[in-house]
């Protein structure tokens, strides 16, 4: 066994992950079972890279199942893994676009509310759409109309 293998504590410090997270990633198949020396887990540089991939993918909003699929594509399946990455990223882009649209609508509504000079809530048109009892999409439209 090579001497330059990392303990779980060293790997955790190096990658900014908790040891419990590393063990969890092993349990769910994101990290392969590590080598052991006297019962202690030992990790090579591939584990450092894999944790960097996991971290980046999580920050991009990918689900752990998607990350596992990317990481367990198997040898020689690089093109298939990249194609799967494109598919997942495309799906995620649509989700993020919807989140951004909703956040921008909220921002417009809040900006209008910050400028509101109505005498009371009953007279405020900012709340007219919600009182109509329409669908969520119709109520979301209130944000767009009052920007």
CSV table of C-alpha atoms in Angstrom, one decimal:
chain,number,residue,atom,x,y,z
A,1,UNK,CA,0.0,0.0,0.0
A,2,UNK,CA,1.5,3.4,-1.0
A,3,UNK,CA,2.6,5.6,1.9
A,4,UNK,CA,1.1,8.8,0.5
A,5,UNK,CA,-2.5,7.7,1.0
A,6,UNK,CA,-4.7,10.0,3.1
A,7,UNK,CA,-6.6,9.2,6.2
A,8,UNK,CA,-10.2,10.2,6.3
A,9,UNK,CA,-9.3,13.2,8.6
A,10,UNK,CA,-6.6,14.4,6.1
A,11,UNK,CA,-9.0,14.0,3.2
A,12,UNK,CA,-11.7,15.9,5.1
A,13,UNK,CA,-9.3,18.8,5.9
A,14,UNK,CA,-8.0,18.9,2.3
A,15,UNK,CA,-11.4,19.0,0.7
A,16,UNK,CA,-13.3,21.0,3.3
A,17,UNK,CA,-15.8,18.1,3.9
A,18,UNK,CA,-16.7,16.4,7.2
A,19,UNK,CA,-15.6,12.9,7.7
A,20,UNK,CA,-19.2,11.9,8.2
A,21,UNK,CA,-20.0,13.3,4.7
A,22,UNK,CA,-17.2,11.3,3.2
A,23,UNK,CA,-18.5,8.1,4.9
A,24,UNK,CA,-22.0,8.9,3.7
A,25,UNK,CA,-20.8,9.4,0.1
A,26,UNK,CA,-19.2,5.9,0.4
A,27,UNK,CA,-22.5,4.4,1.7
A,28,UNK,CA,-24.6,5.8,-1.2
A,29,UNK,CA,-22.0,5.0,-3.9
A,30,UNK,CA,-20.6,8.4,-4.7
A,31,UNK,CA,-17.2,7.3,-3.4
A,32,UNK,CA,-15.8,3.8,-3.9
A,33,UNK,CA,-14.9,1.8,-0.8
A,34,UNK,CA,-11.4,3.0,0.2
A,35,UNK,CA,-8.4,0.9,0.9
A,36,UNK,CA,-7.8,0.1,4.6
A,37,UNK,CA,-4.7,0.0,6.7
A,38,UNK,CA,-5.1,-1.5,10.2
A,39,UNK,CA,-8.9,-0.9,9.8
A,40,UNK,CA,-8.5,2.8,8.9
A,41,UNK,CA,-9.8,4.2,5.6
A,42,UNK,CA,-7.1,5.4,3.2
A,43,UNK,CA,-7.7,7.5,0.2
A,44,UNK,CA,-5.7,8.3,-2.9
A,45,UNK,CA,-5.7,11.4,-5.1
A,46,UNK,CA,-8.7,10.1,-7.1
A,47,UNK,CA,-10.8,10.6,-4.0
A,48,UNK,CA,-9.7,14.3,-3.8
A,49,UNK,CA,-10.8,14.8,-7.4
A,50,UNK,CA,-14.0,12.9,-6.9
A,51,UNK,CA,-14.9,15.1,-3.9
A,52,UNK,CA,-14.2,18.2,-6.0
A,53,UNK,CA,-16.6,16.9,-8.7
A,54,UNK,CA,-19.2,16.2,-6.1
A,55,UNK,CA,-18.8,19.6,-4.5
A,56,UNK,CA,-19.0,21.4,-7.9
A,57,UNK,CA,-22.0,19.4,-9.0
A,58,UNK,CA,-23.8,20.0,-5.7
A,59,UNK,CA,-23.2,23.8,-5.9
A,60,UNK,CA,-24.7,23.7,-9.4
A,61,UNK,CA,-27.8,22.1,-8.0
A,62,UNK,CA,-27.4,18.6,-9.2
A,63,UNK,CA,-29.1,15.9,-7.1
A,64,UNK,CA,-27.0,13.2,-5.5
A,65,UNK,CA,-28.6,10.6,-7.8
A,66,UNK,CA,-27.5,12.6,-10.9
A,67,UNK,CA,-24.0,13.0,-9.5
A,68,UNK,CA,-23.8,9.2,-8.8
A,69,UNK,CA,-24.9,8.5,-12.3
A,70,UNK,CA,-22.1,10.8,-13.6
A,71,UNK,CA,-19.5,9.3,-11.4
A,72,UNK,CA,-20.4,5.6,-12.0
A,73,UNK,CA,-20.5,5.8,-15.8
A,74,UNK,CA,-17.8,3.1,-15.9
A,75,UNK,CA,-14.5,2.9,-17.7
A,76,UNK,CA,-14.5,3.8,-21.4
A,77,UNK,CA,-17.9,5.5,-21.2
A,78,UNK,CA,-16.5,9.1,-21.2
A,79,UNK,CA,-18.7,10.2,-24.1
A,80,UNK,CA,-21.8,8.7,-22.6
A,81,UNK,CA,-21.1,10.3,-19.2
A,82,UNK,CA,-20.6,13.7,-20.9
A,83,UNK,CA,-23.8,13.2,-22.9
A,84,UNK,CA,-25.6,12.5,-19.6
A,85,UNK,CA,-24.0,15.6,-18.1
A,86,UNK,CA,-25.4,17.7,-21.0
A,87,UNK,CA,-28.9,16.2,-20.4
A,88,UNK,CA,-28.8,16.9,-16.7
A,89,UNK,CA,-27.4,20.4,-17.2
A,90,UNK,CA,-30.0,21.2,-19.8
A,91,UNK,CA,-32.8,20.1,-17.5
A,92,UNK,CA,-31.2,22.1,-14.6
A,93,UNK,CA,-30.9,25.2,-16.8
A,94,UNK,CA,-34.7,25.2,-17.4
A,95,UNK,CA,-35.3,24.9,-13.6
A,96,UNK,CA,-32.8,27.7,-12.8
A,97,UNK,CA,-34.4,29.9,-15.5
A,98,UNK,CA,-37.8,29.4,-13.8
A,99,UNK,CA,-36.3,30.3,-10.4
A,100,UNK,CA,-34.7,33.4,-11.8
A,101,UNK,CA,-37.9,34.5,-13.5
A,102,UNK,CA,-39.8,34.1,-10.2
A,103,UNK,CA,-37.0,35.9,-8.3
A,104,UNK,CA,-37.1,38.8,-10.8
A,105,UNK,CA,-40.9,39.0,-10.4
A,106,UNK,CA,-40.5,39.1,-6.7
A,107,UNK,CA,-37.9,41.8,-7.0
A,108,UNK,CA,-40.2,44.0,-9.2
A,109,UNK,CA,-43.1,43.5,-6.8
A,110,UNK,CA,-41.0,44.3,-3.7
A,111,UNK,CA,-39.7,47.4,-5.5
A,112,UNK,CA,-43.2,48.5,-6.2
A,113,UNK,CA,-44.2,47.8,-2.6
A,114,UNK,CA,-41.3,49.9,-1.4
A,115,UNK,CA,-42.7,52.8,-3.4
A,116,UNK,CA,-46.3,52.2,-2.3
A,117,UNK,CA,-48.2,55.3,-1.1
A,118,UNK,CA,-51.6,53.7,-0.6
A,119,UNK,CA,-53.5,54.7,2.5
A,120,UNK,CA,-54.1,51.0,3.4
A,121,UNK,CA,-54.0,47.4,2.1
A,122,UNK,CA,-57.6,47.5,0.9
A,123,UNK,CA,-56.7,50.3,-1.5
A,124,UNK,CA,-53.4,48.8,-2.6
A,125,UNK,CA,-53.5,47.3,-6.1
A,126,UNK,CA,-50.4,45.3,-5.3
A,127,UNK,CA,-52.7,42.7,-3.7
A,128,UNK,CA,-55.5,42.6,-6.2
A,129,UNK,CA,-54.4,39.4,-8.0
A,130,UNK,CA,-54.1,37.4,-4.8
A,131,UNK,CA,-57.6,38.3,-3.8
A,132,UNK,CA,-59.1,36.9,-7.0
A,133,UNK,CA,-58.4,33.4,-5.9
A,134,UNK,CA,-56.8,32.5,-9.2
A,135,UNK,CA,-54.3,29.8,-9.9
A,136,UNK,CA,-50.7,30.0,-8.8
A,137,UNK,CA,-49.7,31.1,-12.3
A,138,UNK,CA,-52.3,33.8,-12.3
A,139,UNK,CA,-51.2,35.0,-8.9
A,140,UNK,CA,-47.6,35.0,-10.1
A,141,UNK,CA,-48.8,37.3,-12.9
A,142,UNK,CA,-49.5,39.9,-10.2
A,143,UNK,CA,-45.8,40.3,-9.7
A,144,UNK,CA,-45.2,40.8,-13.5
A,145,UNK,CA,-48.0,43.4,-13.9
A,146,UNK,CA,-47.1,45.6,-11.0
A,147,UNK,CA,-43.4,46.0,-11.7
